[in-house]
Coordinates of C-alpha atoms in Angstrom, one line a residue:
X1 CA 0.0 0.0 0.0
X2 CA 1.4 3.4 -1.0
X3 CA 0.9 6.1 1.6
X4 CA 0.8 9.9 1.2
X5 CA 3.1 10.4 4.2
X6 CA 5.6 7.7 5.2
X7 CA 7.5 8.2 8.4
X8 CA 10.5 6.2 9.5
X9 CA 13.0 7.3 12.1
X10 CA 13.9 10.9 11.2
X11 CA 12.9 10.5 7.5
X12 CA 9.6 11.5 6.0
X13 CA 8.6 10.7 2.4
X14 CA 5.7 12.6 0.9
X15 CA 4.1 11.0 -2.1
X16 CA 2.5 13.8 -4.2
X17 CA 0.8 11.2 -6.4
X18 CA -1.3 10.0 -3.5
X19 CA -2.3 13.4 -2.3
X20 CA -1.4 17.1 -2.5
X21 CA -2.8 19.8 -0.3
X22 CA -4.0 22.9 -2.2
X23 CA -5.4 24.7 0.8
X24 CA -4.8 24.8 4.6
X25 CA -8.1 22.9 5.1
X26 CA -6.7 20.1 3.0
X27 CA -3.9 19.6 5.6
X28 CA -6.4 19.7 8.5
X29 CA -8.6 17.0 7.0
X30 CA -5.8 14.7 5.8
X31 CA -4.8 11.4 7.2
X32 CA -1.2 12.5 6.9
X33 CA -1.7 15.3 9.5
X34 CA -3.3 12.8 11.8
X35 CA -0.4 10.5 11.4
X36 CA 2.0 13.3 12.2
X37 CA 0.1 14.1 15.5
X38 CA 0.1 10.4 16.4
X39 CA 3.9 10.3 15.9
X40 CA 4.4 13.5 17.9
X41 CA 2.5 12.0 20.9
X42 CA 5.1 9.2 20.9
X43 CA 8.3 11.0 20.1
X44 CA 7.6 14.7 20.6
X45 CA 8.5 17.1 23.3
X46 CA 8.1 15.0 26.5
X47 CA 6.9 17.9 28.7
X48 CA 4.2 18.9 26.2
X49 CA 3.1 15.3 25.7
X50 CA 3.0 14.7 29.4
X51 CA 0.7 17.7 29.9
X52 CA -1.6 16.5 27.1
X53 CA -1.9 13.1 28.8
X54 CA -2.7 14.8 32.1
X55 CA -5.4 17.0 30.4
X56 CA -7.0 14.1 28.6
X57 CA -6.4 11.0 30.7
X58 CA -9.1 8.9 29.0
X59 CA -9.7 10.8 25.8
X60 CA -8.4 10.5 22.2
X61 CA -5.6 13.0 22.4
X62 CA -5.0 13.1 18.7
X63 CA -8.6 13.9 18.1
X64 CA -8.5 16.6 20.7
X65 CA -5.6 18.3 19.1
X66 CA -7.2 18.1 15.6
X67 CA -10.4 19.6 17.0
X68 CA -8.4 22.4 18.6
X69 CA -6.5 23.2 15.5
X70 CA -9.6 23.2 13.3
X71 CA -11.4 25.6 15.6
X72 CA -8.4 28.0 15.7
X73 CA -8.2 27.8 11.9
X74 CA -11.9 28.6 11.4
X75 CA -12.8 30.9 14.3
X76 CA -11.5 34.0 16.0
X77 CA -9.7 33.1 19.2
X78 CA -12.5 34.3 21.5
X79 CA -14.9 32.0 19.7
X80 CA -12.9 28.8 20.2
X81 CA -14.6 26.3 22.5
X82 CA -12.0 23.9 23.6
X83 CA -10.6 23.0 27.1
X84 CA -7.0 23.8 26.2
X85 CA -7.8 27.4 25.1
X86 CA -7.9 28.5 28.7
X87 CA -4.1 28.3 28.7
X88 CA -3.2 30.1 25.6
X89 CA 0.5 30.0 26.3
X90 CA 0.4 26.2 26.3
X91 CA -1.6 26.3 23.0
X92 CA 1.1 28.5 21.5
X93 CA 3.8 26.1 22.8
X94 CA 1.9 23.1 21.4
X95 CA 1.7 24.6 17.9
X96 CA 5.5 25.4 18.0
X97 CA 6.4 22.0 19.3
X98 CA 4.4 20.1 16.6
X99 CA 5.9 22.4 13.9
X100 CA 9.4 21.9 15.2
X101 CA 8.8 18.2 15.4
X102 CA 7.8 18.1 11.7
X103 CA 10.8 20.2 10.7
X104 CA 13.2 17.8 12.5
X105 CA 12.3 15.2 9.9
X106 CA 14.5 14.9 6.8
X107 CA 11.6 15.4 4.3
X108 CA 11.6 14.3 0.7
X109 CA 8.8 14.4 -1.8
X110 CA 8.4 11.9 -4.6
X111 CA 6.5 12.0 -7.8
X112 CA 5.9 9.0 -10.0
X113 CA 6.0 10.2 -13.6
X114 CA 3.9 8.1 -16.0
X115 CA 1.4 7.1 -13.3
X116 CA -2.0 8.7 -13.0
X117 CA -1.7 11.5 -10.5
X118 CA -4.6 12.7 -8.3
X119 CA -2.9 16.1 -8.3
X120 CA -2.4 16.5 -12.1
X121 CA 1.2 17.3 -11.5
X122 CA 3.0 19.1 -14.3
X123 CA 6.2 20.7 -13.0
X124 CA 7.6 19.0 -9.9
X125 CA 9.7 22.1 -9.0
X126 CA 6.7 24.3 -9.0
X127 CA 4.7 21.8 -7.1
X128 CA 7.3 21.4 -4.5
X129 CA 7.7 25.1 -4.1
X130 CA 3.9 25.4 -3.7
X131 CA 3.9 22.7 -1.1
X132 CA 6.5 24.5 0.9
X133 CA 4.4 27.7 0.7
X134 CA 1.2 26.0 1.8
X135 CA 2.9 24.3 4.8
X136 CA 4.5 27.5 5.9
X137 CA 1.1 29.3 5.5
X138 CA -0.6 26.6 7.5
X139 CA 1.8 27.0 10.4
X140 CA 1.8 30.8 10.3
X141 CA -2.0 31.0 10.3
X142 CA -2.2 28.9 13.5
X143 CA 0.7 30.6 15.1
X144 CA -0.5 34.2 14.5
X145 CA -4.1 33.3 15.5
X146 CA -2.9 31.8 18.8
X147 CA -0.7 34.7 19.7
X148 CA -3.4 37.2 18.7
X149 CA -1.3 39.4 16.5
X150 CA 0.8 39.2 13.3
X151 CA 4.5 38.6 13.4
X152 CA 7.0 41.4 12.9
X153 CA 9.8 39.1 11.7
X154 CA 9.2 36.4 9.0
X155 CA 11.7 33.7 8.3
X156 CA 11.1 31.8 5.1
X157 CA 12.1 28.4 6.3
X158 CA 11.5 25.2 4.3
X159 CA 8.4 24.0 6.0
X160 CA 7.5 21.4 3.4
X161 CA 10.5 19.5 2.1
X162 CA 14.3 19.4 2.1
X163 CA 14.4 17.6 -1.3
X164 CA 12.3 16.2 -4.1
X165 CA 12.7 13.5 -6.7
X166 CA 10.8 12.3 -9.7
X167 CA 10.7 8.6 -10.4
X168 CA 10.1 7.1 -13.8
X169 CA 10.0 3.6 -15.3
X170 CA 12.7 3.5 -18.0
X171 CA 13.6 1.1 -20.8
X172 CA 17.0 -0.3 -19.7
X173 CA 19.3 -3.2 -20.4
X174 CA 20.1 -5.6 -17.7
X175 CA 21.4 -9.2 -17.7
X176 CA 18.5 -11.7 -17.6
X177 CA 19.9 -13.2 -14.4
X178 CA 18.8 -9.9 -12.7
X179 CA 15.2 -9.8 -13.9
X180 CA 14.2 -9.6 -10.2
X181 CA 15.4 -6.0 -10.2
X182 CA 13.3 -5.1 -13.2
X183 CA 10.4 -2.8 -12.5
X184 CA 12.0 -0.7 -9.8
X185 CA 11.7 2.9 -10.9
X186 CA 14.7 5.1 -11.7
X187 CA 15.3 8.6 -10.3
X188 CA 14.8 10.9 -13.2
X189 CA 15.3 14.3 -11.5
X190 CA 16.6 15.6 -8.1
X191 CA 15.7 18.8 -6.4
X192 CA 17.9 19.8 -3.3
X193 CA 17.0 22.7 -1.1
X194 CA 20.6 23.6 -0.3
X195 CA 22.3 23.9 2.1
X196 CA 20.9 20.5 3.1
X197 CA 21.6 19.6 6.7
X198 CA 21.3 15.9 7.5
X199 CA 21.6 14.2 10.9
X200 CA 22.3 10.5 10.6
X201 CA 22.5 8.6 13.9
X202 CA 26.0 7.5 13.3
X203 CA 28.9 9.5 11.7
X204 CA 31.4 6.7 11.0
X205 CA 31.6 3.5 9.1
X206 CA 32.4 0.1 10.7
X207 CA 33.8 -3.1 9.2
X208 CA 35.0 -4.1 5.8
X209 CA 33.1 -5.4 2.8
X210 CA 33.4 -9.1 2.2
X211 CA 33.8 -10.9 -1.1
X212 CA 31.4 -13.8 -1.6
X213 CA 31.2 -16.3 -4.4
X214 CA 27.5 -16.8 -4.8
X215 CA 25.3 -14.1 -6.1
X216 CA 23.9 -12.1 -3.1
X217 CA 21.0 -10.8 -5.2
X218 CA 19.7 -14.1 -6.6
X219 CA 16.9 -14.2 -4.0
X220 CA 16.2 -10.5 -3.9
X221 CA 12.5 -9.9 -3.9
X222 CA 11.5 -6.9 -6.0
X223 CA 9.7 -4.2 -4.1
X224 CA 8.7 -1.4 -6.5
X225 CA 7.1 0.7 -3.8
X226 CA 9.9 0.7 -1.3
X227 CA 13.0 0.7 -3.5
X228 CA 14.3 3.4 -5.9
X229 CA 17.2 3.3 -8.3
X230 CA 19.8 6.0 -8.7
X231 CA 21.6 5.4 -12.1
X232 CA 25.2 6.6 -11.5
X233 CA 28.0 7.3 -13.8
X234 CA 31.2 6.3 -12.0
X235 CA 33.9 7.5 -14.4
X236 CA 33.5 5.2 -17.3
X237 CA 31.4 2.7 -15.4
X238 CA 27.6 2.6 -15.2
X239 CA 26.1 1.7 -11.8
X240 CA 22.5 1.0 -10.8
X241 CA 22.1 1.8 -7.1
X242 CA 18.9 0.3 -5.7
X243 CA 18.1 1.7 -2.2
X244 CA 15.3 1.3 0.3
X245 CA 13.3 4.5 0.8
X246 CA 14.2 4.6 4.5
X247 CA 17.7 5.7 3.2
X248 CA 16.3 8.1 0.6
X249 CA 18.6 10.9 1.7
X250 CA 21.7 8.7 1.2
X251 CA 20.3 7.9 -2.2
X252 CA 19.7 11.4 -3.3
X253 CA 23.0 12.7 -1.8
X254 CA 24.6 10.7 -4.6
X255 CA 23.5 13.6 -6.8
X256 CA 26.3 15.7 -5.3
X257 CA 28.9 13.0 -5.9
X258 CA 28.1 11.0 -9.0
X259 CA 26.8 12.2 -12.4
X260 CA 23.3 10.7 -13.0
X261 CA 23.1 8.5 -16.1
X262 CA 20.8 9.8 -18.9
X263 CA 17.8 8.0 -20.3
X264 CA 20.0 7.3 -23.4
X265 CA 22.8 5.8 -21.2
X266 CA 20.4 3.5 -19.6
X267 CA 18.7 2.4 -22.8
X268 CA 21.9 1.6 -24.8
X269 CA 24.3 -0.2 -22.4
X270 CA 24.2 -2.7 -19.6
X271 CA 25.4 -1.7 -16.2
X272 CA 28.9 -2.6 -15.0
X273 CA 27.8 -2.4 -11.3
X274 CA 24.6 -3.4 -9.4
X275 CA 24.2 -2.3 -5.8
X276 CA 21.3 -3.2 -3.5
X277 CA 21.3 -1.0 -0.3
X278 CA 19.1 -1.7 2.7
X279 CA 17.9 -5.2 1.8
X280 CA 15.5 -6.6 4.4
X281 CA 16.8 -10.2 4.3
X282 CA 17.4 -10.6 8.0
X283 CA 21.2 -10.8 7.5
X284 CA 24.1 -8.6 8.6
X285 CA 25.8 -8.5 5.2
X286 CA 28.1 -6.0 3.4
X287 CA 29.2 -8.1 0.5
X288 CA 30.2 -8.0 -3.2
X289 CA 30.4 -10.6 -5.9
X290 CA 32.2 -10.6 -9.3
X291 CA 29.7 -12.1 -11.7
X292 CA 32.1 -12.9 -14.5
X293 CA 29.5 -14.7 -16.5
X294 CA 27.4 -11.6 -16.9
X295 CA 30.4 -9.1 -16.7
X296 CA 28.9 -7.2 -13.8
X297 CA 30.0 -6.6 -10.2
X298 CA 27.2 -7.0 -7.6
X299 CA 27.1 -5.6 -4.1
X300 CA 24.6 -5.8 -1.3
X301 CA 24.2 -4.2 2.2
X302 CA 21.6 -5.7 4.4
X303 CA 19.1 -3.4 6.2
X304 CA 20.5 -1.9 9.4
X305 CA 19.9 1.4 11.0
X306 CA 23.7 2.2 11.1
X307 CA 23.9 2.3 7.3
X308 CA 22.1 5.6 7.3
X309 CA 25.6 7.1 7.5
X310 CA 26.5 8.0 3.9
X311 CA 29.9 6.4 4.1
X312 CA 28.3 3.0 3.7
X313 CA 26.6 4.0 0.5
X314 CA 29.7 5.6 -1.0
X315 CA 32.2 2.9 -0.1
X316 CA 30.1 -0.1 -1.2
X317 CA 29.8 1.6 -4.6
X318 CA 33.5 2.3 -4.8
X319 CA 34.4 -1.2 -3.7
X320 CA 32.3 -2.5 -6.6
X321 CA 34.0 0.0 -8.9
X322 CA 37.5 -1.1 -7.9
X323 CA 36.7 -4.7 -8.4
X324 CA 35.2 -3.9 -11.8
X325 CA 38.3 -1.8 -12.7
X326 CA 40.8 -4.6 -11.7
X327 CA 38.8 -7.1 -13.8
X328 CA 39.4 -4.8 -16.8
X329 CA 43.2 -4.5 -16.1
X330 CA 43.1 -1.1 -14.4
X331 CA 44.7 -0.3 -11.1
X332 CA 42.4 1.4 -8.5
X333 CA 43.8 4.2 -6.5
X334 CA 42.5 5.3 -3.1
X335 CA 43.6 8.9 -3.2
X336 CA 43.2 12.2 -4.8
X337 CA 44.5 13.7 -8.1
X338 CA 44.9 17.2 -9.3
X339 CA 46.3 18.8 -12.5
X340 CA 48.4 21.7 -11.3
X341 CA 48.9 24.4 -14.1
X342 CA 51.8 26.7 -13.3
X343 CA 52.1 30.3 -14.4
X344 CA 55.1 29.3 -16.5
X345 CA 52.8 27.3 -18.7
X346 CA 53.6 23.8 -17.5
X347 CA 51.0 21.4 -16.2
X348 CA 51.7 18.5 -13.8
X349 CA 49.4 15.6 -12.8
X350 CA 49.9 14.9 -9.1
X351 CA 48.3 11.9 -7.4
X352 CA 48.2 11.5 -3.6
X353 CA 47.4 8.0 -2.3
X354 CA 46.4 7.0 1.3
X355 CA 43.7 5.5 3.4
X356 CA 41.0 7.5 5.2
X357 CA 42.4 10.4 7.2
X358 CA 45.9 10.3 5.6
X359 CA 45.6 13.9 4.5
X360 CA 45.0 13.7 0.8
X361 CA 42.4 16.4 0.6
X362 CA 44.1 18.5 3.2
X363 CA 47.5 18.7 1.4
X364 CA 45.7 19.7 -1.8
X365 CA 43.9 22.5 0.0
X366 CA 47.2 23.8 1.4
X367 CA 48.9 23.7 -2.0
X368 CA 46.0 25.7 -3.4
X369 CA 46.3 28.2 -0.5
X370 CA 50.1 28.6 -0.9
X371 CA 50.3 28.7 -4.7
X372 CA 48.9 32.1 -5.4
X373 CA 51.9 33.4 -7.2
X374 CA 53.0 30.3 -9.0
X375 CA 49.8 28.3 -9.7
X376 CA 47.5 29.4 -12.6
X377 CA 44.9 26.7 -11.9
X378 CA 44.2 23.5 -10.0
X379 CA 41.9 21.0 -11.6
X380 CA 40.5 18.3 -9.4
X381 CA 40.3 14.9 -11.2
X382 CA 39.2 12.8 -8.2
X383 CA 39.1 13.3 -4.4
X384 CA 38.8 9.8 -3.1
X385 CA 38.9 7.0 -5.7
X386 CA 40.3 6.8 -9.2
X387 CA 42.0 4.3 -11.5
X388 CA 45.2 4.1 -13.4
X389 CA 45.4 2.7 -16.9
X390 CA 48.2 2.6 -19.6
X391 CA 47.4 4.5 -22.8
X392 CA 48.5 3.6 -26.3
X393 CA 51.8 5.6 -25.8
X394 CA 52.7 3.5 -22.7
X395 CA 52.0 6.4 -20.4
X396 CA 50.2 5.9 -17.0
X397 CA 47.0 8.0 -17.1
X398 CA 44.3 8.3 -14.5
X399 CA 40.5 8.7 -14.5
X400 CA 38.2 9.7 -11.7
X401 CA 34.9 8.4 -10.4
X402 CA 33.2 11.4 -8.7
X403 CA 32.1 14.9 -9.6
X404 CA 32.1 15.8 -5.9
X405 CA 33.9 15.2 -2.6
X406 CA 32.7 13.7 0.6
X407 CA 35.1 15.4 3.0
X408 CA 35.6 16.0 6.7
X409 CA 35.0 19.4 8.2
X410 CA 37.5 18.7 10.9
X411 CA 40.8 19.2 9.0
X412 CA 39.8 21.3 6.0
X413 CA 39.9 25.0 5.8
X414 CA 36.6 25.8 7.5
X415 CA 35.8 28.4 4.8
X416 CA 35.8 25.9 2.0
X417 CA 32.4 24.2 2.5
X418 CA 30.8 27.5 3.4
X419 CA 32.0 29.2 0.2
X420 CA 30.0 26.5 -1.6
X421 CA 27.2 26.4 0.9
X422 CA 24.4 26.9 -1.7
X423 CA 25.4 23.5 -3.2
X424 CA 26.5 21.6 -0.1
X425 CA 25.0 18.7 1.8
X426 CA 26.2 18.8 5.5
X427 CA 26.1 15.7 7.7
X428 CA 26.1 16.3 11.5
X429 CA 28.0 19.6 11.0
X430 CA 27.7 20.3 14.7
X431 CA 29.7 17.1 15.6
X432 CA 33.3 17.4 16.8
X433 CA 34.3 14.1 15.2
X434 CA 34.1 13.3 11.5
X435 CA 31.5 15.9 10.6
X436 CA 31.1 15.7 6.8
X437 CA 30.1 17.7 3.8
X438 CA 29.4 16.6 0.2
X439 CA 30.4 19.3 -2.3
X440 CA 30.2 19.1 -6.1
X441 CA 33.6 20.2 -7.4
X442 CA 34.2 19.2 -11.0
X443 CA 32.4 18.3 -14.2
X444 CA 31.9 14.8 -15.5
X445 CA 33.8 15.3 -18.7
X446 CA 36.9 16.0 -16.7
X447 CA 36.4 13.1 -14.4
X448 CA 36.0 10.4 -17.1
X449 CA 38.9 11.7 -19.3
X450 CA 42.5 10.4 -19.2
X451 CA 45.0 12.6 -17.3
X452 CA 48.7 11.9 -17.4
X453 CA 50.3 11.1 -14.1
X454 CA 53.6 12.9 -13.4
X455 CA 54.0 12.5 -9.6
X456 CA 52.6 9.7 -7.4
X457 CA 53.0 10.5 -3.7
X458 CA 52.0 8.4 -0.7
X459 CA 50.3 10.5 2.0
X460 CA 52.2 9.7 5.2
X461 CA 50.3 11.0 8.2
X462 CA 52.2 9.0 10.9
X463 CA 55.9 10.1 10.7
X464 CA 56.8 13.5 12.3
X465 CA 59.0 14.5 9.3
X466 CA 58.3 17.5 7.1
X467 CA 58.3 17.7 3.3
X468 CA 58.5 15.2 0.4
X469 CA 60.8 12.3 -0.1
X470 CA 61.3 10.7 -3.5
X471 CA 62.2 7.0 -3.6
X472 CA 65.4 5.8 -5.1
X473 CA 64.4 2.2 -5.1
X474 CA 61.4 0.8 -7.0
X475 CA 61.1 -2.0 -4.4
X476 CA 61.2 0.5 -1.5
X477 CA 58.5 2.6 -3.1
X478 CA 56.3 -0.4 -3.9
X479 CA 56.6 -1.7 -0.4
X480 CA 55.5 1.6 1.1
X481 CA 52.4 1.8 -1.0
X482 CA 51.5 -1.9 -0.6
X483 CA 52.0 -1.7 3.2
X484 CA 49.2 0.9 3.4
X485 CA 50.3 2.3 6.7
X486 CA 48.5 5.2 8.4
X487 CA 47.5 6.6 11.8
X488 CA 43.8 6.1 12.0
X489 CA 41.9 9.1 13.5
X490 CA 38.6 7.5 14.2
X491 CA 36.9 8.4 10.9
X492 CA 36.0 4.7 10.7
X493 CA 36.0 2.1 13.5
X494 CA 39.8 2.0 13.6
X495 CA 42.2 3.9 15.9
X496 CA 46.0 4.0 16.1
X497 CA 48.6 2.7 13.6
X498 CA 46.9 0.5 11.0
X499 CA 47.9 -1.4 7.9
X500 CA 45.7 -1.9 4.8
X501 CA 46.9 -3.6 1.6
X502 CA 47.7 -0.9 -0.9
X503 CA 45.9 1.6 1.4
X504 CA 42.6 0.4 -0.2
X505 CA 40.2 -1.7 1.9
X506 CA 37.7 -1.4 -0.9
X507 CA 38.5 -4.2 -3.3
X508 CA 42.3 -4.5 -3.5
X509 CA 42.3 -5.7 0.2
X510 CA 39.9 -8.5 -0.6
X511 CA 41.5 -9.4 -3.9
X512 CA 45.2 -9.1 -3.3
X513 CA 45.9 -11.9 -5.8
X514 CA 44.3 -9.8 -8.5
X515 CA 45.9 -6.5 -7.5
X516 CA 49.5 -7.6 -6.9
X517 CA 50.3 -8.4 -10.6
X518 CA 48.6 -5.0 -11.5
X519 CA 50.9 -3.2 -9.1
X520 CA 54.0 -4.8 -10.6
X521 CA 52.7 -3.9 -14.1
X522 CA 52.0 -0.3 -13.3
X523 CA 55.2 0.3 -11.4
X524 CA 57.1 -0.9 -14.5
X525 CA 55.0 1.5 -16.7
X526 CA 55.6 4.4 -14.3
X527 CA 59.4 3.8 -14.3
X528 CA 59.4 3.8 -18.2
X529 CA 57.3 7.0 -18.4
X530 CA 59.4 8.8 -15.7
X531 CA 56.7 9.2 -13.1
X532 CA 58.2 10.5 -9.9
X533 CA 57.2 8.3 -6.9
X534 CA 57.6 9.4 -3.3
X535 CA 55.8 10.2 -0.1
X536 CA 54.6 13.4 1.4
X537 CA 54.4 13.9 5.2
X538 CA 51.0 15.4 6.2
X539 CA 51.5 14.9 10.0
X540 CA 47.8 14.6 10.5
X541 CA 48.2 11.6 12.8
X542 CA 51.2 13.0 14.7
X543 CA 50.6 14.0 18.3
X544 CA 51.2 17.7 19.0
X545 CA 51.5 18.6 15.4
X546 CA 51.3 22.2 14.4
X547 CA 49.3 23.7 11.6
X548 CA 52.5 24.9 10.0
X549 CA 53.8 21.4 9.4
X550 CA 51.1 20.7 6.8
X551 CA 51.8 24.0 5.1
X552 CA 55.5 23.3 5.0
X553 CA 54.9 19.9 3.4
X554 CA 52.6 21.5 0.9
X555 CA 55.3 24.0 0.0
X556 CA 57.7 21.2 -0.6
X557 CA 55.3 19.7 -3.1
X558 CA 55.1 23.0 -4.8
X559 CA 58.9 23.4 -4.9
X560 CA 59.2 19.9 -6.3
X561 CA 56.9 20.4 -9.3
X562 CA 58.3 23.9 -10.0
X563 CA 61.8 22.5 -10.7

């Protein structure tokens, strides 16, 4: 059964096809408003709820509130006949508490295109704007009536939704073995009311993804009403991400990170990657499977409350991407790449590699801050995951995966996300540990193109040295990168000095036997094409580090590429 208003945890999904208020009275008489009041009486302000139970010990409290609100809406205040009206201060507080309770939800509207709509929807942006206006008008009418005078200050808050999506059934190609996914609607358009502030219950990812050797989606039961699909372009790969609507904000946050595939993309090629996120199978799985027969990598995460944290969505996708890349002979890189164009006309492709918290994004930010006189432009190719391949000339080139960055607020220049606030998605920004922001930073054409690699630097956050060291020995350099050493800062479940194969627990760690020959192949290619390989000391995991240490290391990188 499809509901007009679906509530789960701190997520609310409003289905415009099943109902759309055109007037305040439409809200008053709706089942959705009644459902909201019922939820408020369970999870709302405990002092207000306790007072209501005291006032109506045997009565239907929801009905009493509905009766009060209807009278305030219709009559002048002195005409209202309701027992609560004798304490007008409490009535004012009740209105504010219910309104705030509603706004604490992460609210997304959905429109099914191609289905018969009771609202005769034409333009989903206009309709969503109108819904926000109506909800704000509904609240203000009650609030001003209860206080007996108009406001002097009006704040145009988003009283309706934080985001909106349209869903459409699309002609698409998919291996026959995955017919059980057919019928789930694709996200066609996304509307984000930025800045979007999200508050997942957890702010770190736990555990690793496990490779399995039986298809984890073979028994997936299609659920067209509770699952949506975000078709993502991950560099040169096409991924279908099927997610349960309880995690709709993780799903639509992908819009800031991965280019959505077009209708033509979906109709003309089969996906390289299939992800099912939030599968209610009673398991505790985070798994991937390389389906060689159908040339597709499949990943699944079972339904758990903790996976509301966006890191799970992002990293299972990147794990599947890396496995797909290795199967095609490419070398996945957990790192960041920039093309640095100098004022002398030269351009250098610089790749920083390291596990989470190593300082990849931070060193790039410092280089940008320091290079005002010598840098003409810095072009971000990828900020977390990319892949190396060897072109026809024998050069090592890199491609990216993401058009945006999912970065910590902790260590970045605090001004950066706020400069792009009108496009940002913040996650627990008030948190002192691992607060995150998703910022779109580059265009898809740049991401999917080949970019020559000139410098390949390991981000060393554990040694108290300063600057850059280039390796003299191929074996020494290879050993440093393969060891994957870092000082974990608690951005995942790990703390202290850790080791992860090739600094990449998202595919290479699980498939060392596949990755090792690729490492040998690409180190040989980098030697032949004169790629400079070294490590840069970020100091981010060093106790009592100073802010200057990162700046000094960034200056060393600049000095190196200016030679």
